XYZ file of C-alpha atoms in Angstrom:
767
model
C 0.000 0.000 0.000
C 1.567 3.251 -1.078
C 1.320 6.524 0.763
C 2.270 9.269 -1.749
C 1.486 12.397 0.246
C 3.058 15.752 -0.500
C 4.392 15.951 3.049
C 6.134 12.609 2.746
C 7.684 13.387 -0.636
C 8.864 16.840 0.440
C 10.232 15.568 3.754
C 12.068 12.708 2.031
C 13.774 15.136 -0.310
C 14.722 17.421 2.558
C 15.938 14.426 4.565
C 18.232 13.310 1.751
C 19.654 16.778 1.163
C 20.279 17.362 4.883
C 22.255 14.131 5.087
C 24.268 14.666 1.916
C 25.558 18.123 2.902
C 27.340 16.993 6.094
C 28.379 13.739 4.400
C 30.196 15.659 1.694
C 31.991 17.666 4.392
C 33.045 14.393 6.035
C 34.388 12.962 2.779
C 36.401 16.074 2.008
C 37.733 16.397 5.542
C 38.658 12.722 5.875
C 40.461 12.790 2.528
C 42.515 15.815 3.495
C 43.264 14.630 7.033
C 44.348 11.100 6.313
C 44.798 9.146 9.537
C 44.229 11.743 12.254
C 44.785 10.683 15.860
C 41.678 9.911 17.822
C 40.925 10.136 21.496
C 38.172 8.979 23.717
C 35.594 11.238 22.060
C 32.014 10.567 23.088
C 29.168 10.700 20.613
C 27.022 13.801 20.611
C 24.194 11.980 22.363
C 26.317 11.661 25.510
C 26.382 15.481 25.851
C 29.748 15.625 27.579
C 33.114 13.948 27.301
C 33.848 13.239 30.963
C 31.951 12.258 34.074
C 32.730 15.641 35.632
C 31.433 17.509 32.586
C 28.279 15.371 32.538
C 27.676 16.060 36.223
C 28.105 19.797 35.648
C 25.709 19.725 32.695
C 23.102 17.889 34.790
C 23.395 20.428 37.628
C 23.018 23.410 35.273
C 20.106 21.944 33.327
C 16.563 23.231 33.976
C 15.343 19.640 33.552
C 15.029 16.895 36.134
C 17.625 14.468 34.774
C 19.530 11.512 36.191
C 22.514 9.648 34.768
C 22.603 5.965 35.784
C 26.236 4.896 35.684
C 27.867 1.689 34.510
C 28.647 0.813 38.140
C 24.985 1.170 39.094
C 23.993 -1.085 36.180
C 26.420 -3.731 37.430
C 25.047 -3.390 40.958
C 21.360 -3.555 40.049
C 21.051 -5.921 37.075
C 21.341 -9.623 37.817
C 23.254 -11.871 35.359
C 21.141 -12.217 32.227
C 18.722 -9.616 33.589
C 16.995 -6.744 31.822
C 18.736 -3.377 31.510
C 15.498 -1.637 32.574
C 15.829 -2.943 36.145
C 18.679 -0.435 36.567
C 16.113 2.353 36.138
C 15.156 1.848 39.780
C 18.253 3.968 40.557
C 16.343 7.047 39.335
C 13.776 8.792 41.561
C 10.151 8.619 40.468
C 10.736 5.422 38.481
C 8.984 2.120 39.138
C 9.796 -1.089 37.230
C 7.435 -4.085 37.458
C 7.875 -7.470 35.758
C 5.890 -10.664 35.508
C 8.143 -13.298 33.956
C 11.374 -15.080 34.643
C 13.352 -11.962 35.560
C 15.762 -12.247 32.664
C 16.117 -9.919 29.689
C 13.614 -11.894 27.613
C 10.790 -10.913 29.971
C 8.729 -7.786 29.540
C 8.540 -5.051 32.156
C 6.278 -2.108 32.843
C 8.152 1.162 33.435
C 6.576 4.206 35.060
C 8.049 7.664 35.534
C 5.911 9.763 37.871
C 3.001 7.442 37.059
C 3.243 7.644 33.244
C 4.192 4.357 31.657
C 5.585 2.396 28.750
C 5.862 -1.369 28.417
C 3.739 -4.357 29.313
C 0.461 -3.671 31.127
C -1.891 -6.457 32.156
C -5.080 -4.422 32.201
C -6.425 -1.253 30.593
C -7.151 1.894 32.515
C -3.887 3.792 32.186
C -4.122 6.558 29.582
C -0.422 6.525 28.719
C 0.823 3.096 27.741
C 3.231 4.749 25.287
C 3.956 7.824 27.395
C 7.743 7.427 27.635
C 10.170 7.669 24.719
C 12.844 4.973 24.835
C 15.993 5.594 22.790
C 18.856 3.346 21.748
C 21.964 5.531 21.562
C 19.729 8.547 20.968
C 17.559 6.811 18.305
C 13.823 6.340 19.066
C 12.480 2.785 19.301
C 8.791 3.487 20.031
C 6.048 2.505 17.626
C 3.898 5.683 17.690
C 0.668 3.822 16.777
C 1.000 0.556 18.687
C -2.355 -0.829 19.768
C -0.978 -1.703 23.185
C 2.604 -1.015 24.175
C 4.741 1.106 21.882
C 7.980 -0.319 23.237
C 8.827 -3.542 25.074
C 11.819 -4.024 27.357
C 12.509 -7.400 25.726
C 13.711 -5.492 22.648
C 16.951 -4.817 24.561
C 17.526 -8.161 26.344
C 21.325 -8.069 26.911
C 22.280 -5.547 29.590
C 26.066 -5.843 29.118
C 25.747 -3.987 25.810
C 24.981 -0.769 27.711
C 27.326 1.547 29.587
C 24.874 4.045 31.131
C 21.315 5.354 31.013
C 20.128 8.948 30.768
C 16.663 9.627 32.219
C 14.718 12.875 31.678
C 11.447 13.465 33.511
C 8.592 15.145 31.663
C 8.626 16.232 28.001
C 11.951 18.040 28.463
C 13.517 20.610 26.165
C 12.702 20.439 22.432
C 16.288 19.692 21.369
C 15.992 16.100 22.650
C 12.225 15.606 22.811
C 10.468 12.939 20.714
C 6.896 12.088 19.739
C 6.212 9.941 22.832
C 8.162 12.089 25.326
C 5.160 12.803 27.516
C 6.162 11.539 30.959
C 9.842 11.292 30.143
C 12.645 10.062 27.909
C 14.962 7.106 28.574
C 18.180 6.964 26.560
C 19.875 3.544 26.749
C 23.481 4.320 25.840
C 25.613 1.403 24.625
C 29.298 0.878 25.292
C 31.419 3.164 23.072
C 34.276 1.937 20.856
C 37.645 2.640 22.479
C 41.026 3.693 21.125
C 42.682 0.558 22.494
C 41.873 -3.009 21.484
C 40.238 -5.205 24.087
C 37.578 -7.766 24.839
C 35.251 -8.766 27.650
C 33.316 -11.896 28.584
C 30.377 -12.253 30.978
C 28.841 -15.550 32.099
C 25.980 -15.925 34.543
C 23.468 -18.366 35.931
C 21.130 -18.999 38.804
C 17.607 -19.712 39.954
C 14.834 -20.910 37.645
C 17.397 -22.521 35.294
C 18.581 -19.078 34.253
C 21.830 -18.710 32.371
C 23.408 -16.102 30.135
C 26.549 -15.331 28.171
C 27.723 -12.149 26.468
C 30.886 -10.714 24.991
C 32.231 -7.431 23.655
C 35.188 -7.028 21.274
C 36.981 -3.691 20.769
C 39.172 -3.388 17.679
C 40.999 -0.276 18.863
C 42.070 2.384 16.387
C 42.626 1.038 12.857
C 43.414 3.718 10.279
C 41.561 6.222 12.428
C 38.479 4.009 12.851
C 37.589 2.432 16.190
C 34.946 -0.268 16.213
C 33.275 -2.816 18.435
C 31.229 -5.992 18.142
C 29.133 -7.395 20.953
C 26.245 -9.649 21.732
C 24.795 -12.193 24.077
C 22.197 -14.815 24.936
C 19.926 -15.273 27.947
C 17.444 -17.987 28.888
C 15.224 -18.837 31.845
C 12.585 -21.441 32.644
C 10.638 -18.944 34.759
C 9.505 -19.058 38.369
C 5.895 -20.147 37.869
C 5.083 -23.550 39.395
C 2.821 -26.446 38.435
C 2.793 -28.373 35.155
C 3.190 -25.181 33.168
C 6.411 -25.105 31.118
C 7.356 -21.798 29.559
C 11.022 -21.030 28.951
C 11.978 -17.574 27.704
C 15.062 -16.840 25.663
C 16.586 -13.926 23.806
C 19.710 -12.932 21.949
C 21.068 -9.631 20.694
C 23.929 -8.363 18.582
C 25.437 -4.867 18.463
C 28.118 -3.265 16.289
C 29.367 0.307 16.120
C 32.197 2.158 14.447
C 33.456 5.720 14.914
C 35.759 7.856 12.779
C 37.139 11.005 14.392
C 38.531 13.666 12.145
C 39.588 17.277 12.452
C 36.363 19.169 13.112
C 34.004 16.339 13.981
C 33.265 12.643 13.908
C 31.159 10.045 12.094
C 29.618 6.922 13.610
C 27.406 4.093 12.431
C 25.641 1.422 14.469
C 23.653 -1.769 14.019
C 21.503 -3.527 16.619
C 19.515 -6.751 16.367
C 17.487 -8.549 19.011
C 15.336 -11.667 18.935
C 13.044 -12.910 21.711
C 10.866 -15.950 22.225
C 8.651 -15.786 25.263
C 5.854 -17.889 26.725
C 3.558 -15.815 28.887
C 1.647 -17.625 31.640
C -2.037 -17.242 32.379
C -3.057 -14.954 35.212
C -3.900 -16.509 38.590
C -7.141 -15.953 40.547
C -6.295 -14.261 43.837
C -9.116 -16.200 45.560
C -10.989 -19.429 44.718
C -13.785 -19.221 42.123
C -16.585 -21.821 41.935
C -16.001 -24.144 38.988
C -12.496 -22.857 38.276
C -10.233 -25.835 38.979
C -6.877 -27.238 37.943
C -8.715 -29.556 35.527
C -10.430 -26.799 33.535
C -13.634 -24.794 33.760
C -16.322 -26.900 35.452
C -14.047 -29.954 35.559
C -13.045 -32.053 38.589
C -9.953 -30.867 40.413
C -8.645 -28.600 43.131
C -9.944 -25.034 43.089
C -7.449 -22.809 41.285
C -6.161 -19.754 43.202
C -3.133 -18.392 44.993
C -4.566 -19.559 48.300
C -5.342 -23.137 47.206
C -2.905 -24.289 44.533
C 0.023 -22.040 45.454
C 1.054 -18.453 44.960
C 2.857 -19.099 41.645
C 0.788 -21.993 40.239
C -0.140 -21.912 36.561
C -2.382 -24.236 34.546
C -0.595 -26.600 32.126
C 0.231 -25.551 28.590
C -2.334 -28.091 27.308
C -5.024 -25.816 28.774
C -3.475 -22.451 27.996
C -0.379 -20.924 26.486
C 0.628 -17.696 24.848
C 3.778 -17.480 22.789
C 5.335 -14.213 21.597
C 8.167 -14.210 19.087
C 9.691 -10.847 18.225
C 12.719 -9.369 16.571
C 14.028 -5.886 15.811
C 16.658 -4.469 13.467
C 18.016 -0.970 13.999
C 20.547 0.704 11.688
C 21.711 4.271 12.241
C 24.449 6.698 11.248
C 25.440 9.937 12.928
C 27.626 12.787 11.732
C 28.806 15.771 13.775
C 30.774 18.540 12.051
C 32.056 21.878 13.346
C 31.055 24.191 10.488
C 32.676 27.263 12.082
C 34.296 28.245 15.324
C 30.971 28.557 17.128
C 28.662 26.565 14.853
C 28.272 22.786 14.648
C 25.764 20.431 13.038
C 24.664 16.983 14.133
C 22.702 14.690 11.815
C 21.286 11.234 12.573
C 19.704 8.955 9.975
C 18.024 5.743 11.169
C 15.952 2.777 10.015
C 14.118 0.370 12.293
C 12.245 -2.809 11.438
C 10.169 -4.632 14.028
C 8.180 -7.878 13.984
C 6.029 -9.607 16.565
C 4.090 -12.862 16.245
C 1.605 -13.557 19.015
C 0.007 -17.006 19.227
C -2.454 -17.904 21.973
C -4.470 -21.055 22.667
C -7.034 -21.133 25.488
C -8.566 -24.552 26.095
C -9.233 -23.886 29.773
C -12.507 -22.165 28.997
C -13.261 -22.656 25.270
C -14.398 -19.318 23.897
C -16.182 -18.878 20.599
C -12.710 -17.858 19.512
C -10.141 -19.665 21.631
C -7.111 -19.344 19.373
C -5.504 -16.086 18.286
C -2.841 -15.688 15.654
C -1.623 -12.100 15.451
C 1.287 -10.568 13.564
C 2.424 -6.974 13.927
C 5.067 -5.504 11.636
C 6.610 -2.034 11.681
C 8.928 -0.210 9.297
C 10.361 3.149 10.324
C 12.756 5.578 8.685
C 13.743 8.915 10.130
C 16.291 11.692 10.180
C 17.135 14.291 12.785
C 19.189 17.410 12.003
C 20.280 19.825 14.737
C 22.534 22.881 14.736
C 24.330 24.272 17.779
C 25.362 27.941 17.667
C 27.452 28.956 20.671
C 27.226 32.731 21.125
C 28.267 35.043 23.966
C 25.709 34.526 26.747
C 23.652 32.280 24.437
C 23.726 28.667 23.366
C 21.240 28.346 20.517
C 20.012 25.003 19.165
C 17.700 24.652 16.190
C 16.671 21.923 13.782
C 14.074 19.191 13.569
C 13.299 15.631 12.605
C 11.129 13.707 10.193
C 9.946 10.135 10.719
C 7.742 7.867 8.639
C 6.343 4.626 10.095
C 4.186 1.893 8.627
C 2.452 -0.469 11.024
C 0.552 -3.563 9.841
C -1.721 -5.624 12.124
C -2.829 -9.029 10.825
C -5.184 -11.010 13.076
C -6.844 -14.413 12.730
C -9.179 -15.785 15.412
C -10.492 -19.343 15.209
C -11.691 -22.391 17.152
C -10.811 -25.802 15.711
C -13.909 -27.285 17.420
C -16.310 -24.902 15.664
C -17.052 -25.313 11.953
C -13.610 -26.918 11.549
C -12.109 -23.453 11.621
C -8.340 -23.057 11.541
C -5.672 -20.534 10.657
C -6.495 -21.148 6.989
C -10.250 -20.776 7.675
C -10.570 -18.255 10.531
C -13.808 -17.160 12.168
C -12.481 -13.610 12.502
C -9.997 -11.773 10.321
C -8.490 -8.300 10.420
C -5.676 -6.696 8.441
C -4.888 -3.026 8.959
C -2.242 -0.656 7.660
C -1.486 2.423 9.725
C 0.826 5.117 8.367
C 2.318 7.725 10.653
C 4.359 10.775 9.641
C 5.882 13.138 12.153
C 7.675 16.322 11.107
C 8.966 18.827 13.650
C 11.083 21.962 13.787
C 12.467 23.489 16.982
C 14.309 26.547 18.255
C 15.850 26.614 21.715
C 18.072 29.089 23.515
C 20.112 28.675 26.682
C 20.539 32.289 27.778
C 23.023 32.901 30.617
C 23.354 36.667 31.289
C 25.446 35.808 34.351
C 27.348 32.598 35.038
C 24.966 31.575 37.810
C 21.773 31.905 35.759
C 20.502 29.863 32.782
C 17.177 30.713 31.138
C 16.078 28.176 28.515
C 13.075 29.041 26.326
C 12.119 26.623 23.561
C 9.522 26.276 20.832
C 8.664 23.245 18.729
C 6.361 23.127 15.695
C 4.815 19.659 15.291
C 2.879 18.089 12.441
C 1.496 14.555 12.794
C -0.212 12.805 9.902
C -2.074 9.501 10.440
C -3.608 7.371 7.686
C -5.644 4.213 8.342
C -6.293 1.633 5.614
C -8.613 -1.343 6.236
C -7.287 -4.253 4.177
C -9.285 -6.966 5.973
C -11.348 -8.153 3.007
C -8.232 -8.703 0.923
C -6.604 -10.687 3.758
C -9.349 -13.341 3.996
C -7.874 -16.759 3.128
C -9.463 -18.486 0.115
C -12.442 -20.677 0.975
C -13.298 -18.981 4.278
C -15.943 -16.431 5.202
C -14.816 -14.903 8.488
C -16.318 -11.923 10.273
C -14.504 -8.681 9.504
C -15.257 -5.241 10.856
C -15.934 -2.462 8.435
C -14.148 0.597 9.749
C -13.555 2.865 6.791
C -10.255 4.349 5.701
C -9.394 7.756 7.103
C -6.725 10.409 6.846
C -6.003 12.825 9.674
C -3.453 15.565 10.449
C -2.543 17.693 13.466
C -0.356 20.780 13.634
C 0.605 22.098 17.074
C 3.051 24.427 18.821
C 4.811 22.924 21.840
C 6.566 25.604 23.950
C 8.786 25.200 26.978
C 10.534 27.476 29.458
C 13.235 26.436 31.915
C 15.403 28.175 34.481
C 18.409 27.119 36.546
C 20.035 29.344 39.163
C 23.180 28.543 41.163
C 22.356 29.649 44.698
C 25.653 28.469 46.168
C 28.537 26.444 44.762
C 27.043 22.998 44.189
C 23.454 24.117 44.980
C 21.091 24.891 42.080
C 17.403 25.744 41.862
C 15.673 24.594 38.673
C 12.226 24.622 37.095
C 10.769 23.776 33.698
C 7.350 24.066 32.103
C 6.896 22.082 28.903
C 4.120 20.940 26.570
C 4.118 18.042 24.171
C 1.672 16.191 21.931
C 1.303 12.619 20.715
C -1.141 10.743 18.531
C -3.677 8.294 19.952
C -3.230 4.505 19.530
C -4.276 2.878 16.280
C -7.732 1.865 17.559
C -8.707 5.547 17.663
C -8.268 5.660 13.869
C -10.055 2.418 12.969
C -8.190 -0.694 14.113
C -10.645 -3.357 15.362
C -13.648 -1.079 14.980
C -17.057 -2.177 13.716
C -17.684 1.034 11.799
C -15.884 4.175 10.702
C -14.704 6.056 13.763
C -14.729 9.726 14.613
C -11.006 10.280 15.034
C -9.751 12.536 17.847
C -9.945 16.187 16.827
C -6.771 16.961 18.755
C -3.791 14.830 19.735
C -3.149 13.853 23.331
C -1.397 16.712 25.128
C 0.524 17.193 28.337
C 1.267 20.283 30.425
C 4.223 19.474 32.658
C 5.599 21.515 35.582
C 8.709 20.195 37.340
C 10.996 22.109 39.693
C 13.199 21.822 42.728
C 16.789 21.795 44.010
C 19.970 20.022 42.923
C 22.939 19.725 45.258
C 26.382 18.237 44.756
C 29.281 18.635 47.151
C 32.145 16.183 47.444
C 30.786 12.701 48.043
C 27.217 14.002 48.509
C 24.566 14.362 45.837
C 20.912 15.274 46.264
C 17.886 16.209 44.202
C 14.485 17.303 45.497
C 11.727 18.010 42.992
C 8.000 18.399 42.713
C 5.892 17.662 39.642
C 2.425 18.524 38.370
C 1.451 17.089 34.995
C -1.925 17.423 33.307
C -2.741 15.022 30.493
C -5.598 15.916 28.148
C -7.430 14.464 25.132
C -6.247 10.949 25.979
C -7.941 7.898 24.463
C -7.826 4.503 26.169
C -8.330 1.732 23.646
C -9.515 -1.518 25.268
C -9.167 -4.386 22.792
C -11.523 -7.332 23.370
C -9.958 -10.310 21.537
C -12.997 -12.574 21.963
C -15.194 -10.044 20.146
C -12.478 -8.541 17.943
C -13.458 -4.974 18.815
C -12.019 -2.079 20.785
C -13.763 0.294 23.153
C -12.569 3.884 23.248
C -12.702 5.733 26.563
C -11.860 9.437 26.626
C -10.077 10.720 29.704
C -7.949 13.427 31.244
C -5.436 12.695 33.976
C -3.420 14.567 36.592
C -0.141 13.395 38.117
C 1.138 15.192 41.238
C 4.047 14.300 43.462
C 7.449 14.834 45.042
C 10.722 12.998 44.340
C 13.844 12.811 46.486
C 17.270 11.496 45.537
C 20.032 11.512 48.178
C 23.361 9.715 47.710
C 26.679 9.520 49.503
C 29.782 7.660 48.403
C 33.150 7.643 46.691
C 35.005 4.955 44.805
C 35.924 3.133 48.016
C 34.480 3.072 51.506
C 30.923 3.388 52.759
C 28.135 4.376 50.372
C 24.398 4.845 50.808
C 21.449 6.345 49.007
C 17.708 6.785 49.027
C 15.171 7.337 46.223
C 11.680 8.232 47.396
C 8.450 9.240 45.681
C 5.107 10.458 47.006
C 2.546 10.725 44.215
C -1.144 11.022 43.512
C -2.498 10.186 40.056
C -6.186 10.470 39.244
C -8.706 11.204 36.501
C -10.517 14.561 36.729
C -12.823 13.043 34.111
C -13.150 9.470 32.851
C -15.740 8.997 30.095
C -16.259 5.308 29.233
C -17.519 4.354 25.798
C -21.302 4.646 25.880
C -21.376 5.463 29.608
C -21.526 8.339 32.055
C -18.405 10.209 33.179
C -16.708 9.376 36.466
C -15.029 12.226 38.322
C -11.774 12.077 40.319
C -11.219 8.310 40.057
C -7.872 7.045 41.266
C -5.520 5.757 38.572
C -5.116 1.965 38.663
C -1.723 0.451 39.309
C -0.123 3.647 40.642
C 1.240 3.459 44.218
C 1.163 6.470 46.512
C 4.592 5.677 47.972
C 7.753 4.307 46.362
C 10.643 4.201 48.822
C 14.104 2.887 48.006
C 17.224 2.611 50.130
C 20.628 1.035 49.595
C 23.868 0.909 51.559
C 27.150 -0.904 51.254
C 30.900 -0.866 51.502
C 33.738 -1.116 48.971
C 37.341 -1.857 49.897
C 40.590 -2.770 48.153
C 42.972 -5.530 49.263
C 45.350 -7.997 47.553
C 44.859 -6.364 44.135
C 41.122 -6.893 44.497
C 38.199 -4.542 44.977
C 35.488 -6.090 47.146
C 31.954 -4.767 47.550
C 28.866 -5.626 49.529
C 25.517 -3.938 48.896
C 22.113 -4.233 50.567
C 19.026 -2.578 49.089
C 15.412 -2.287 50.074
C 12.432 -1.098 48.019
C 8.897 -0.515 49.239
C 5.772 0.289 47.228
C 2.315 0.904 48.659
C -0.804 -0.902 47.471
C -2.599 0.030 44.246
C -6.165 0.049 42.976
C -7.515 -1.960 40.034
C -9.397 -1.625 36.757
C -12.777 -3.332 36.339
C -13.440 -4.932 32.953
C -17.137 -5.304 33.805
C -17.810 -1.609 34.272
C -14.927 -0.558 31.981
C -13.901 1.871 34.735
C -11.176 2.361 37.350
C -12.197 0.576 40.545
C -11.338 1.545 44.157
C -10.751 -2.117 45.073
C -7.171 -2.673 46.258
C -5.114 -5.262 44.405
C -4.273 -8.082 46.857
C -0.562 -8.352 47.580
C 0.302 -5.193 45.656
C 2.095 -3.566 48.608
C 5.578 -5.010 48.846
C 8.919 -4.596 50.554
C 11.766 -6.295 48.684
C 15.324 -6.679 50.025
C 18.228 -7.540 47.709
C 21.807 -8.458 48.594
C 24.842 -8.182 46.313
C 28.453 -9.316 46.773
C 31.211 -8.775 44.222
C 34.975 -8.933 43.772
C 37.058 -7.551 40.894
C 40.676 -8.592 40.887
C 43.915 -7.946 39.013
C 45.652 -10.867 40.737
C 45.606 -13.117 37.662
C 46.934 -10.532 35.187
C 50.508 -11.822 35.287
C 49.405 -15.436 34.866
C 47.317 -15.095 31.703
C 48.670 -12.976 28.816
C 46.363 -10.096 27.945
C 44.098 -10.531 30.951
C 43.244 -7.237 32.671
C 40.491 -8.000 35.162
C 38.491 -10.907 36.548
C 35.239 -10.375 38.405
C 32.776 -12.565 40.282
C 29.468 -11.631 41.857
C 26.650 -13.146 43.872
C 23.198 -11.550 43.916
C 20.227 -12.599 46.023
C 17.005 -10.947 44.907
C 14.017 -10.850 47.263
C 16.240 -12.028 50.104
C 13.335 -12.391 52.560
C 11.218 -14.260 49.959
C 8.284 -11.856 50.155
C 5.169 -12.793 48.183
C 3.592 -9.969 46.231
C 1.589 -9.318 43.069
C 3.046 -7.191 40.318
C -0.150 -6.446 38.379
C -3.825 -7.430 38.303
C -7.375 -6.506 37.326
C -11.052 -7.406 37.833
C -12.076 -9.839 35.111
C -15.311 -9.966 33.124
C -14.969 -13.761 32.773
C -13.120 -13.950 29.486
C -10.274 -16.186 30.646
C -11.807 -18.452 33.331
C -15.490 -18.562 32.386
C -18.691 -16.825 33.528
C -18.330 -17.813 37.198
C -15.144 -15.747 37.352
C -16.885 -12.506 36.467
C -15.902 -9.927 39.090
C -12.920 -11.932 40.376
C -9.424 -10.473 40.634
C -6.738 -12.013 38.432
C -3.101 -11.302 39.270
C 0.464 -11.705 38.077
C 2.836 -12.535 40.953
C 6.264 -11.009 41.346
C 9.335 -13.227 41.534
C 10.227 -15.130 44.737
C 13.744 -15.370 46.162
C 16.363 -15.908 43.463
C 20.121 -16.451 43.604
C 22.422 -15.535 40.715
C 26.181 -15.814 40.239
C 28.359 -14.338 37.508
C 31.891 -14.465 36.160
C 33.439 -11.737 34.009
C 36.821 -11.140 32.440
C 38.357 -8.232 30.543
C 41.266 -8.487 28.095
């Protein structure tokens, strides 16, 4: 299906010309320079070349930003674990999983209540409310029906060196289309000037094991490159006859060429995941819901009767997700003049997900789903930096085109001999999304202690929906298809921002930022899984964000205290009902209020401690369900009032070895639920949703073997015990309408438990 719009053609031509101009400068410069010496030059996305410069930039920024270091990643991520678990080092962030705990599992991430990633139930207006970047390149699908980005897309944590987290929309120079509640930049390890290699092996509870490696070529004719990748697998912690291993692998390559006046880099990333997702567990017994199936003989199925982690066998239910992603990008930074530089990034991303579910526990009219989602994205971002006296001006923009196809077959082999080749339900949709933006931003500092940062972004979003369902019907079958008509919709908006940072005392800064941003609604709002042509939203979802507070850094101490008030408007919650192959569209507004505290003490060696605490209140001023009456001031499901984190430990050096011990504790208060019967937020508390988890970590990094093995630089071992006290808690849950466990379960609470105690060990070596 072609999409020959004037905007797309014009933007493509501009995109090509913007890339060719800096590329020609690179070719001419490289030819004249020959093999110029290179140093440890960071890419432009890292913002600063040294840790001290990065810390200074964070203190002087009007934004609420946190840099999660490589050491924190090593401390927080278990062997084979997901890189997103390290986000718990940032205030206001909550990470919740449901699977095996390794990188192949999917996690829900919230920043100040706004989320991205896996969500069990509807009711949260921002399932795609955080932009997630790989080395500064966006990975979100802007029209995803459910979650625009999944943590399993980046399953190997050892690929990454640090994480940059921005709360709220942020300044326009690094804001993207889904930067509503925040932006998370996952920054991979950079190629180094010296050759080297590293190896990481890990294993532990639930038959979890992992292996990864990174190879640095060093400088070769002025180019420095790296190759890395890894594999992780786990059988999962769910008990009973259910068998559902998860596994994932990823590969990463990057090369950098530094030359007089700039640098060029190119990267490639691939990940592949295969995951079995278990069925949810009733929190309490339900009449007729047994281990043998709905209405069959057997023990009543629930956390209280069959065990907290019990899952029905795969013969009764299983869901298998297979996904892969390719990302290719190139970046060029050139100093055009003494005070003027240009940075251009061109990227292409291809994503694929196949979702296959069989439910024989309670045979629905449609008990088998076969769904394939495919995305293709190309984009380019061009930004200029003009450094003037008392002003640092940034201007530029980006263009991105995405095509998203959803192909769905629903069938029941016991009814009319239906199968994948003769489905009962069929849907095939093409969604095209174009985003074109231009921005102007100034960092005005009339005195060294004061930074005033106004910004303005012009946004145009263009969404086109094409219903291809009739053409997708397999020969010989007559399935039900829904007749939503094609539509074409555009939005043009101005997104301003204004920030201020004032140095009160050396190391003490006051900061504040107000920012707006806009994003398009999910694909269901434009026609996906709709019975008739829809009335598309007249305006995109918008956010007004106010964040401000104090930043303090002095010696071994670091602190950040901030308050936030964010108002989300024109949001659309799309609730997809697989058994009926339709979506319901609820229209809501939401408010997120709260306070975050970050306080840390520590140096390289000796005692260290820190706390990360959040008090928040998220609610709906208005929640209008499809075909119902509005509900006022309902609490937002799944959002705790309190998130409290504390860690402490000690590092010491002896016998050419650095030892460390670390103890951490995280508490979250209970949350409310969403009711699929009323299609509304419900005040009922989710059982087991309040939790207090203690983790213990021990590690040793030694140089003692360097003289014994040629080329060896460092050997490290670690032991991590997660959930040391073996607390039982539930990660997510909702009130069911009876779709999974039959009509007797209507009104019951279904839950996903969090992981029990787990022990992991790792071995690493650097050459």
